[in-house]
JSON list of C-alpha atoms in Angstrom, two decimals:
[
{"chain": "U", "resi": 928, "resn": "MET", "atom": "CA", "xyz": [282.11, -12.80, 62.39]},
{"chain": "U", "resi": 929, "resn": "ILE", "atom": "CA", "xyz": [284.39, -12.16, 58.92]},
{"chain": "U", "resi": 930, "resn": "THR", "atom": "CA", "xyz": [284.84, -15.86, 59.90]},
{"chain": "U", "resi": 931, "resn": "LEU", "atom": "CA", "xyz": [281.29, -16.30, 59.62]},
{"chain": "U", "resi": 932, "resn": "ALA", "atom": "CA", "xyz": [280.48, -14.71, 56.94]},
{"chain": "U", "resi": 933, "resn": "LEU", "atom": "CA", "xyz": [283.85, -16.60, 55.12]},
{"chain": "U", "resi": 934, "resn": "VAL", "atom": "CA", "xyz": [281.75, -19.61, 55.43]},
{"chain": "U", "resi": 935, "resn": "ALA", "atom": "CA", "xyz": [278.01, -18.49, 54.17]},
{"chain": "U", "resi": 936, "resn": "THR", "atom": "CA", "xyz": [279.93, -17.20, 50.96]},
{"chain": "U", "resi": 937, "resn": "ALA", "atom": "CA", "xyz": [281.92, -20.43, 50.20]},
{"chain": "U", "resi": 938, "resn": "VAL", "atom": "CA", "xyz": [279.02, -22.85, 51.10]},
{"chain": "U", "resi": 939, "resn": "ALA", "atom": "CA", "xyz": [276.11, -21.42, 49.26]},
{"chain": "U", "resi": 940, "resn": "SER", "atom": "CA", "xyz": [278.58, -20.52, 46.67]},
{"chain": "U", "resi": 941, "resn": "TYR", "atom": "CA", "xyz": [280.57, -23.76, 46.54]},
{"chain": "U", "resi": 942, "resn": "LEU", "atom": "CA", "xyz": [276.55, -25.14, 46.40]},
{"chain": "U", "resi": 943, "resn": "LEU", "atom": "CA", "xyz": [276.13, -22.54, 43.45]},
{"chain": "U", "resi": 944, "resn": "GLY", "atom": "CA", "xyz": [278.11, -23.86, 41.64]},
{"chain": "U", "resi": 945, "resn": "SER", "atom": "CA", "xyz": [277.14, -27.78, 41.58]},
{"chain": "U", "resi": 946, "resn": "ILE", "atom": "CA", "xyz": [273.74, -26.32, 39.98]},
{"chain": "U", "resi": 947, "resn": "ASN", "atom": "CA", "xyz": [275.60, -27.17, 36.18]},
{"chain": "U", "resi": 948, "resn": "GLY", "atom": "CA", "xyz": [273.46, -25.68, 33.24]},
{"chain": "U", "resi": 949, "resn": "ALA", "atom": "CA", "xyz": [275.44, -28.65, 29.81]},
{"chain": "U", "resi": 950, "resn": "ILE", "atom": "CA", "xyz": [273.65, -30.88, 32.58]},
{"chain": "U", "resi": 951, "resn": "ILE", "atom": "CA", "xyz": [270.38, -29.75, 33.50]},
{"chain": "U", "resi": 952, "resn": "ALA", "atom": "CA", "xyz": [270.03, -28.84, 29.95]},
{"chain": "U", "resi": 953, "resn": "SER", "atom": "CA", "xyz": [270.18, -32.18, 27.76]},
{"chain": "U", "resi": 954, "resn": "ASP", "atom": "CA", "xyz": [268.51, -33.62, 30.12]},
{"chain": "U", "resi": 955, "resn": "LEU", "atom": "CA", "xyz": [265.71, -31.18, 30.10]},
{"chain": "U", "resi": 956, "resn": "VAL", "atom": "CA", "xyz": [266.17, -31.08, 25.75]},
{"chain": "U", "resi": 957, "resn": "PHE", "atom": "CA", "xyz": [267.15, -34.08, 25.50]},
{"chain": "U", "resi": 958, "resn": "HIS", "atom": "CA", "xyz": [266.84, -36.14, 27.76]},
{"chain": "U", "resi": 959, "resn": "ASP", "atom": "CA", "xyz": [270.85, -37.89, 27.66]},
{"chain": "U", "resi": 960, "resn": "ASP", "atom": "CA", "xyz": [273.53, -36.22, 29.78]},
{"chain": "U", "resi": 961, "resn": "VAL", "atom": "CA", "xyz": [276.22, -34.54, 28.16]},
{"chain": "U", "resi": 962, "resn": "ARG", "atom": "CA", "xyz": [279.17, -36.61, 30.50]},
{"chain": "U", "resi": 963, "resn": "LYS", "atom": "CA", "xyz": [278.25, -39.79, 28.41]},
{"chain": "U", "resi": 964, "resn": "TYR", "atom": "CA", "xyz": [279.72, -38.17, 24.60]},
{"chain": "U", "resi": 965, "resn": "GLY", "atom": "CA", "xyz": [283.39, -36.27, 23.41]},
{"chain": "U", "resi": 966, "resn": "SER", "atom": "CA", "xyz": [285.31, -35.16, 26.69]},
{"chain": "U", "resi": 967, "resn": "HIS", "atom": "CA", "xyz": [283.02, -36.18, 28.82]},
{"chain": "U", "resi": 968, "resn": "ASN", "atom": "CA", "xyz": [282.92, -32.71, 30.06]},
{"chain": "U", "resi": 969, "resn": "ALA", "atom": "CA", "xyz": [279.87, -30.82, 31.99]},
{"chain": "U", "resi": 970, "resn": "GLY", "atom": "CA", "xyz": [280.45, -27.88, 29.39]},
{"chain": "U", "resi": 971, "resn": "LEU", "atom": "CA", "xyz": [279.77, -25.39, 27.65]},
{"chain": "U", "resi": 972, "resn": "THR", "atom": "CA", "xyz": [282.08, -26.44, 24.49]},
{"chain": "U", "resi": 973, "resn": "ASN", "atom": "CA", "xyz": [281.00, -30.05, 25.17]},
{"chain": "U", "resi": 974, "resn": "PHE", "atom": "CA", "xyz": [278.01, -28.96, 25.22]},
{"chain": "U", "resi": 975, "resn": "TYR", "atom": "CA", "xyz": [278.02, -27.14, 22.46]},
{"chain": "U", "resi": 976, "resn": "ARG", "atom": "CA", "xyz": [279.96, -30.01, 20.27]},
{"chain": "U", "resi": 977, "resn": "ASN", "atom": "CA", "xyz": [277.48, -32.71, 20.91]},
{"chain": "U", "resi": 978, "resn": "TYR", "atom": "CA", "xyz": [274.26, -31.06, 20.60]},
{"chain": "U", "resi": 979, "resn": "GLY", "atom": "CA", "xyz": [274.09, -28.39, 19.07]},
{"chain": "U", "resi": 980, "resn": "ALA", "atom": "CA", "xyz": [273.01, -24.81, 19.60]},
{"chain": "U", "resi": 981, "resn": "SER", "atom": "CA", "xyz": [269.95, -26.59, 20.74]},
{"chain": "U", "resi": 982, "resn": "GLY", "atom": "CA", "xyz": [269.78, -25.94, 25.24]},
{"chain": "U", "resi": 983, "resn": "MET", "atom": "CA", "xyz": [273.04, -24.03, 24.91]},
{"chain": "U", "resi": 984, "resn": "ALA", "atom": "CA", "xyz": [270.27, -20.67, 26.16]},
{"chain": "U", "resi": 985, "resn": "ILE", "atom": "CA", "xyz": [269.34, -23.06, 29.56]},
{"chain": "U", "resi": 986, "resn": "VAL", "atom": "CA", "xyz": [272.92, -23.50, 29.78]},
{"chain": "U", "resi": 987, "resn": "LEU", "atom": "CA", "xyz": [274.29, -19.99, 29.95]},
{"chain": "U", "resi": 988, "resn": "LEU", "atom": "CA", "xyz": [271.04, -18.78, 31.86]},
{"chain": "U", "resi": 989, "resn": "ILE", "atom": "CA", "xyz": [271.67, -20.98, 34.50]},
{"chain": "U", "resi": 990, "resn": "ASP", "atom": "CA", "xyz": [275.19, -20.59, 34.82]},
{"chain": "U", "resi": 991, "resn": "ILE", "atom": "CA", "xyz": [275.15, -16.55, 34.34]},
{"chain": "U", "resi": 992, "resn": "GLY", "atom": "CA", "xyz": [272.90, -16.94, 36.51]},
{"chain": "U", "resi": 993, "resn": "LYS", "atom": "CA", "xyz": [274.40, -18.06, 39.74]},
{"chain": "U", "resi": 994, "resn": "THR", "atom": "CA", "xyz": [277.67, -16.55, 39.49]},
{"chain": "U", "resi": 995, "resn": "ALA", "atom": "CA", "xyz": [275.96, -13.55, 39.87]},
{"chain": "U", "resi": 996, "resn": "VAL", "atom": "CA", "xyz": [274.15, -14.40, 42.81]},
{"chain": "U", "resi": 997, "resn": "ALA", "atom": "CA", "xyz": [277.55, -15.72, 44.36]},
{"chain": "U", "resi": 998, "resn": "ILE", "atom": "CA", "xyz": [279.90, -13.05, 43.70]},
{"chain": "U", "resi": 999, "resn": "TYR", "atom": "CA", "xyz": [277.03, -10.27, 44.67]},
{"chain": "U", "resi": 1000, "resn": "LEU", "atom": "CA", "xyz": [276.58, -12.64, 47.96]},
{"chain": "U", "resi": 1001, "resn": "GLY", "atom": "CA", "xyz": [280.16, -12.45, 48.66]},
{"chain": "U", "resi": 1002, "resn": "ARG", "atom": "CA", "xyz": [280.80, -9.00, 48.09]},
{"chain": "U", "resi": 1003, "resn": "PHE", "atom": "CA", "xyz": [277.64, -8.54, 51.09]},
{"chain": "U", "resi": 1004, "resn": "LEU", "atom": "CA", "xyz": [278.86, -10.34, 52.85]},
{"chain": "U", "resi": 1005, "resn": "MET", "atom": "CA", "xyz": [282.47, -9.83, 53.14]},
{"chain": "U", "resi": 1006, "resn": "GLY", "atom": "CA", "xyz": [281.54, -6.07, 52.59]},
{"chain": "U", "resi": 1007, "resn": "PHE", "atom": "CA", "xyz": [280.50, -5.85, 56.29]},
{"chain": "U", "resi": 1008, "resn": "PHE", "atom": "CA", "xyz": [284.19, -6.20, 56.04]},
{"chain": "U", "resi": 1009, "resn": "GLU", "atom": "CA", "xyz": [285.55, -3.49, 53.98]},
{"chain": "U", "resi": 1010, "resn": "ALA", "atom": "CA", "xyz": [286.61, -6.44, 52.03]},
{"chain": "U", "resi": 1011, "resn": "GLY", "atom": "CA", "xyz": [284.00, -6.74, 48.89]},
{"chain": "U", "resi": 1012, "resn": "ASP", "atom": "CA", "xyz": [286.89, -7.56, 46.16]},
{"chain": "U", "resi": 1013, "resn": "VAL", "atom": "CA", "xyz": [287.99, -10.84, 48.65]},
{"chain": "U", "resi": 1014, "resn": "GLY", "atom": "CA", "xyz": [284.68, -11.85, 49.24]},
{"chain": "U", "resi": 1015, "resn": "MET", "atom": "CA", "xyz": [283.58, -11.29, 45.40]},
{"chain": "U", "resi": 1016, "resn": "LEU", "atom": "CA", "xyz": [286.40, -13.52, 44.08]},
{"chain": "U", "resi": 1017, "resn": "PHE", "atom": "CA", "xyz": [286.57, -15.85, 47.34]},
{"chain": "U", "resi": 1018, "resn": "ALA", "atom": "CA", "xyz": [283.53, -16.31, 45.93]},
{"chain": "U", "resi": 1019, "resn": "ASP", "atom": "CA", "xyz": [284.14, -17.01, 41.88]},
{"chain": "U", "resi": 1020, "resn": "LEU", "atom": "CA", "xyz": [286.83, -19.53, 44.14]},
{"chain": "U", "resi": 1021, "resn": "CYS", "atom": "CA", "xyz": [283.89, -21.19, 45.80]},
{"chain": "U", "resi": 1022, "resn": "LEU", "atom": "CA", "xyz": [281.57, -21.54, 41.78]},
{"chain": "U", "resi": 1023, "resn": "VAL", "atom": "CA", "xyz": [284.32, -22.67, 40.20]},
{"chain": "U", "resi": 1024, "resn": "LEU", "atom": "CA", "xyz": [285.04, -25.19, 42.18]},
{"chain": "U", "resi": 1025, "resn": "GLY", "atom": "CA", "xyz": [281.53, -26.42, 42.47]},
{"chain": "U", "resi": 1026, "resn": "HIS", "atom": "CA", "xyz": [281.32, -26.47, 39.04]},
{"chain": "U", "resi": 1027, "resn": "MET", "atom": "CA", "xyz": [284.37, -28.57, 38.90]},
{"chain": "U", "resi": 1028, "resn": "PHE", "atom": "CA", "xyz": [283.23, -31.07, 41.59]},
{"chain": "U", "resi": 1029, "resn": "PRO", "atom": "CA", "xyz": [279.23, -30.31, 42.28]},
{"chain": "U", "resi": 1030, "resn": "VAL", "atom": "CA", "xyz": [277.98, -32.02, 44.68]},
{"chain": "U", "resi": 1031, "resn": "PHE", "atom": "CA", "xyz": [274.40, -32.16, 42.90]},
{"chain": "U", "resi": 1032, "resn": "HIS", "atom": "CA", "xyz": [276.14, -34.79, 40.29]},
{"chain": "U", "resi": 1033, "resn": "GLN", "atom": "CA", "xyz": [278.57, -37.58, 41.64]},
{"chain": "U", "resi": 1034, "resn": "PHE", "atom": "CA", "xyz": [281.45, -35.17, 41.81]},
{"chain": "U", "resi": 1035, "resn": "ARG", "atom": "CA", "xyz": [281.55, -35.01, 37.85]},
{"chain": "U", "resi": 1036, "resn": "GLY", "atom": "CA", "xyz": [281.79, -31.53, 36.31]},
{"chain": "U", "resi": 1037, "resn": "GLY", "atom": "CA", "xyz": [282.59, -28.96, 34.29]},
{"chain": "U", "resi": 1038, "resn": "LYS", "atom": "CA", "xyz": [286.15, -27.41, 33.79]},
{"chain": "U", "resi": 1039, "resn": "GLY", "atom": "CA", "xyz": [284.75, -24.04, 35.32]},
{"chain": "U", "resi": 1040, "resn": "VAL", "atom": "CA", "xyz": [285.95, -22.02, 32.85]},
{"chain": "U", "resi": 1041, "resn": "THR", "atom": "CA", "xyz": [281.68, -20.72, 32.08]},
{"chain": "U", "resi": 1042, "resn": "CYS", "atom": "CA", "xyz": [281.06, -19.68, 35.20]},
{"chain": "U", "resi": 1043, "resn": "ALA", "atom": "CA", "xyz": [285.33, -18.59, 35.71]},
{"chain": "U", "resi": 1044, "resn": "GLY", "atom": "CA", "xyz": [284.43, -15.84, 32.90]},
{"chain": "U", "resi": 1045, "resn": "PHE", "atom": "CA", "xyz": [281.64, -14.36, 33.47]},
{"chain": "U", "resi": 1046, "resn": "ALA", "atom": "CA", "xyz": [282.30, -13.99, 37.01]},
{"chain": "U", "resi": 1047, "resn": "LEU", "atom": "CA", "xyz": [284.75, -11.68, 35.48]},
{"chain": "U", "resi": 1048, "resn": "PHE", "atom": "CA", "xyz": [281.90, -8.70, 34.73]},
{"chain": "U", "resi": 1049, "resn": "PHE", "atom": "CA", "xyz": [280.34, -8.69, 37.24]},
{"chain": "U", "resi": 1050, "resn": "ILE", "atom": "CA", "xyz": [283.60, -8.12, 39.59]},
{"chain": "U", "resi": 1051, "resn": "ASP", "atom": "CA", "xyz": [285.26, -6.16, 37.64]},
{"chain": "U", "resi": 1052, "resn": "TRP", "atom": "CA", "xyz": [284.15, -4.95, 32.95]},
{"chain": "U", "resi": 1053, "resn": "ARG", "atom": "CA", "xyz": [287.54, -4.15, 33.14]},
{"chain": "U", "resi": 1054, "resn": "MET", "atom": "CA", "xyz": [289.17, -7.25, 33.98]},
{"chain": "U", "resi": 1055, "resn": "GLY", "atom": "CA", "xyz": [285.87, -8.89, 31.79]},
{"chain": "U", "resi": 1056, "resn": "ILE", "atom": "CA", "xyz": [286.75, -7.47, 28.34]},
{"chain": "U", "resi": 1057, "resn": "PHE", "atom": "CA", "xyz": [290.48, -7.17, 28.88]},
{"chain": "U", "resi": 1058, "resn": "CYS", "atom": "CA", "xyz": [290.16, -11.32, 29.65]},
{"chain": "U", "resi": 1059, "resn": "ALA", "atom": "CA", "xyz": [287.37, -11.77, 26.65]},
{"chain": "U", "resi": 1060, "resn": "ILE", "atom": "CA", "xyz": [289.47, -10.24, 24.07]},
{"chain": "U", "resi": 1061, "resn": "ILE", "atom": "CA", "xyz": [292.08, -12.71, 25.00]},
{"chain": "U", "resi": 1062, "resn": "PHE", "atom": "CA", "xyz": [290.49, -15.21, 24.41]},
{"chain": "U", "resi": 1063, "resn": "VAL", "atom": "CA", "xyz": [288.44, -14.79, 22.08]},
{"chain": "U", "resi": 1064, "resn": "GLY", "atom": "CA", "xyz": [291.94, -13.55, 20.13]},
{"chain": "U", "resi": 1065, "resn": "VAL", "atom": "CA", "xyz": [293.08, -17.14, 21.13]},
{"chain": "U", "resi": 1066, "resn": "ILE", "atom": "CA", "xyz": [290.20, -18.49, 19.67]},
{"chain": "U", "resi": 1067, "resn": "ALA", "atom": "CA", "xyz": [290.27, -17.04, 16.20]},
{"chain": "U", "resi": 1068, "resn": "ALA", "atom": "CA", "xyz": [293.84, -17.34, 15.78]},
{"chain": "U", "resi": 1069, "resn": "THR", "atom": "CA", "xyz": [294.01, -20.65, 16.39]},
{"chain": "U", "resi": 1070, "resn": "ARG", "atom": "CA", "xyz": [289.85, -22.17, 16.42]},
{"chain": "U", "resi": 1071, "resn": "TYR", "atom": "CA", "xyz": [290.90, -23.63, 20.30]},
{"chain": "U", "resi": 1072, "resn": "VAL", "atom": "CA", "xyz": [288.65, -23.00, 23.21]},
{"chain": "U", "resi": 1073, "resn": "SER", "atom": "CA", "xyz": [290.40, -25.34, 24.70]},
{"chain": "U", "resi": 1074, "resn": "LEU", "atom": "CA", "xyz": [294.32, -23.18, 24.10]},
{"chain": "U", "resi": 1075, "resn": "GLY", "atom": "CA", "xyz": [291.95, -19.57, 24.78]},
{"chain": "U", "resi": 1076, "resn": "SER", "atom": "CA", "xyz": [290.84, -20.94, 27.91]},
{"chain": "U", "resi": 1077, "resn": "ILE", "atom": "CA", "xyz": [294.34, -22.36, 29.51]},
{"chain": "U", "resi": 1078, "resn": "ILE", "atom": "CA", "xyz": [295.53, -18.59, 27.58]},
{"chain": "U", "resi": 1079, "resn": "THR", "atom": "CA", "xyz": [292.85, -16.62, 29.57]},
{"chain": "U", "resi": 1080, "resn": "ALA", "atom": "CA", "xyz": [293.51, -18.68, 32.91]},
{"chain": "U", "resi": 1081, "resn": "LEU", "atom": "CA", "xyz": [296.72, -17.16, 32.66]},
{"chain": "U", "resi": 1082, "resn": "VAL", "atom": "CA", "xyz": [296.04, -13.83, 32.91]},
{"chain": "U", "resi": 1083, "resn": "PHE", "atom": "CA", "xyz": [293.48, -14.01, 35.23]},
{"chain": "U", "resi": 1084, "resn": "PRO", "atom": "CA", "xyz": [296.01, -13.19, 38.07]},
{"chain": "U", "resi": 1085, "resn": "ILE", "atom": "CA", "xyz": [297.73, -9.80, 35.54]},
{"chain": "U", "resi": 1086, "resn": "ALA", "atom": "CA", "xyz": [294.23, -9.22, 35.23]},
{"chain": "U", "resi": 1087, "resn": "VAL", "atom": "CA", "xyz": [293.30, -8.47, 38.94]},
{"chain": "U", "resi": 1088, "resn": "LEU", "atom": "CA", "xyz": [296.19, -6.35, 40.07]},
{"chain": "U", "resi": 1089, "resn": "LEU", "atom": "CA", "xyz": [296.02, -3.95, 36.65]},
{"chain": "U", "resi": 1090, "resn": "THR", "atom": "CA", "xyz": [292.58, -3.12, 37.47]},
{"chain": "U", "resi": 1091, "resn": "ARG", "atom": "CA", "xyz": [293.77, -2.93, 41.20]},
{"chain": "U", "resi": 1092, "resn": "HIS", "atom": "CA", "xyz": [292.42, -5.13, 43.65]},
{"chain": "U", "resi": 1093, "resn": "GLY", "atom": "CA", "xyz": [295.37, -5.95, 44.88]},
{"chain": "U", "resi": 1094, "resn": "PHE", "atom": "CA", "xyz": [297.56, -9.08, 45.69]},
{"chain": "U", "resi": 1095, "resn": "LEU", "atom": "CA", "xyz": [295.45, -11.11, 48.13]},
{"chain": "U", "resi": 1096, "resn": "CYS", "atom": "CA", "xyz": [292.60, -10.84, 45.21]},
{"chain": "U", "resi": 1097, "resn": "ALA", "atom": "CA", "xyz": [295.34, -11.76, 42.80]},
{"chain": "U", "resi": 1098, "resn": "GLY", "atom": "CA", "xyz": [296.07, -14.53, 44.65]},
{"chain": "U", "resi": 1099, "resn": "ILE", "atom": "CA", "xyz": [292.78, -15.81, 45.00]},
{"chain": "U", "resi": 1100, "resn": "ALA", "atom": "CA", "xyz": [292.51, -15.79, 40.96]},
{"chain": "U", "resi": 1101, "resn": "LEU", "atom": "CA", "xyz": [296.67, -17.47, 41.34]},
{"chain": "U", "resi": 1102, "resn": "VAL", "atom": "CA", "xyz": [294.40, -19.99, 42.52]},
{"chain": "U", "resi": 1103, "resn": "ILE", "atom": "CA", "xyz": [291.21, -20.50, 40.16]},
{"chain": "U", "resi": 1104, "resn": "SER", "atom": "CA", "xyz": [293.65, -20.30, 37.86]},
{"chain": "U", "resi": 1105, "resn": "VAL", "atom": "CA", "xyz": [295.94, -23.76, 38.89]},
{"chain": "U", "resi": 1106, "resn": "LEU", "atom": "CA", "xyz": [292.39, -25.03, 39.20]},
{"chain": "U", "resi": 1107, "resn": "ILE", "atom": "CA", "xyz": [291.02, -24.56, 35.57]},
{"chain": "U", "resi": 1108, "resn": "ILE", "atom": "CA", "xyz": [294.44, -25.34, 33.97]},
{"chain": "U", "resi": 1109, "resn": "VAL", "atom": "CA", "xyz": [294.76, -28.84, 35.80]},
{"chain": "U", "resi": 1110, "resn": "LYS", "atom": "CA", "xyz": [291.29, -29.90, 34.55]},
{"chain": "U", "resi": 1111, "resn": "HIS", "atom": "CA", "xyz": [292.44, -29.13, 31.05]},
{"chain": "U", "resi": 1112, "resn": "HIS", "atom": "CA", "xyz": [295.70, -31.05, 31.53]},
{"chain": "U", "resi": 1113, "resn": "GLU", "atom": "CA", "xyz": [293.68, -33.58, 28.94]},
{"chain": "U", "resi": 1114, "resn": "ASN", "atom": "CA", "xyz": [293.64, -30.79, 26.66]},
{"chain": "U", "resi": 1115, "resn": "ILE", "atom": "CA", "xyz": [296.86, -29.83, 27.07]},
{"chain": "U", "resi": 1116, "resn": "MET", "atom": "CA", "xyz": [298.89, -33.19, 26.35]},
{"chain": "U", "resi": 1117, "resn": "ARG", "atom": "CA", "xyz": [296.07, -33.69, 23.42]},
{"chain": "U", "resi": 1118, "resn": "LEU", "atom": "CA", "xyz": [297.54, -30.06, 21.95]},
{"chain": "U", "resi": 1119, "resn": "MET", "atom": "CA", "xyz": [300.88, -31.04, 22.96]},
{"chain": "U", "resi": 1120, "resn": "ASN", "atom": "CA", "xyz": [299.88, -34.36, 19.98]},
{"chain": "U", "resi": 1121, "resn": "HIS", "atom": "CA", "xyz": [298.09, -32.02, 17.43]},
{"chain": "U", "resi": 1122, "resn": "GLN", "atom": "CA", "xyz": [295.12, -33.89, 18.70]},
{"chain": "U", "resi": 1123, "resn": "GLU", "atom": "CA", "xyz": [292.78, -31.46, 20.07]},
{"chain": "U", "resi": 1124, "resn": "SER", "atom": "CA", "xyz": [289.38, -30.56, 18.83]},
{"chain": "U", "resi": 1125, "resn": "LYS", "atom": "CA", "xyz": [289.04, -27.87, 16.31]},
{"chain": "U", "resi": 1126, "resn": "LEU", "atom": "CA", "xyz": [285.68, -24.68, 16.73]},
{"chain": "U", "resi": 1127, "resn": "GLU", "atom": "CA", "xyz": [283.57, -25.22, 13.92]},
{"chain": "U", "resi": 1128, "resn": "ILE", "atom": "CA", "xyz": [280.11, -24.03, 13.77]},
{"chain": "U", "resi": 1129, "resn": "LYS", "atom": "CA", "xyz": [277.68, -26.32, 13.80]},
{"chain": "U", "resi": 1130, "resn": "LYS", "atom": "CA", "xyz": [274.16, -26.29, 13.02]},
{"chain": "U", "resi": 1131, "resn": "ASP", "atom": "CA", "xyz": [271.16, -27.49, 15.06]},
{"chain": "U", "resi": 1132, "resn": "ILE", "atom": "CA", "xyz": [271.33, -31.21, 15.20]},
{"chain": "U", "resi": 1133, "resn": "THR", "atom": "CA", "xyz": [268.34, -31.29, 17.30]},
{"chain": "U", "resi": 1134, "resn": "ASP", "atom": "CA", "xyz": [266.39, -33.53, 14.23]},
{"chain": "U", "resi": 1135, "resn": "LYS", "atom": "CA", "xyz": [269.26, -36.19, 14.67]},
{"chain": "U", "resi": 1136, "resn": "PHE", "atom": "CA", "xyz": [266.75, -37.51, 18.08]},
{"chain": "U", "resi": 1137, "resn": "ASP", "atom": "CA", "xyz": [263.79, -36.70, 16.89]},
{"chain": "U", "resi": 1138, "resn": "GLU", "atom": "CA", "xyz": [263.97, -40.35, 16.73]},
{"chain": "U", "resi": 1139, "resn": "THR", "atom": "CA", "xyz": [265.51, -41.39, 19.22]},
{"chain": "U", "resi": 1140, "resn": "PHE", "atom": "CA", "xyz": [263.38, -39.73, 22.05]}
]
């Protein structure tokens, strides 16, 4: 029965992860595909860099919603075997895989940071706050979103242990961290060569699309 619960969690979480907020929002708001621009990544940062704030609410609503459903489903199904924590982390892993390699979008998705980040708050608010402070702190100090994501990913398994969720959960968190860091390999190269783009607060650019769409 526990195998069935894990399979159900994996399939449901992966499919939920495959619903990509950035791709859907870029299509609904701008009749465009965010993957055509910038880093060609279907994530929140690339969406913001190319479209500004307009449509970000849709991205966040979809990504937060699918994350909440996956995490709570994992906890519910694995809760029958007194392994709710493992269920939530396992759901997070499968959700991130779906977000990175979405079956609904030719397996070209984002880097999993938004889903993994919001999942922390649903799993344990202490982990969420701890990692959010590190994430925001690194970005505030460097203005590199990618560096904030990478360092926060490195800290994630440590945060799991500090909040006493056990070594199995920390192991799952480590796999998630490795996936996120590997997905950032191009960013890492640009950071090393001092070519990575810094975060800039930009105005809404919807008016630039009025003549086209």
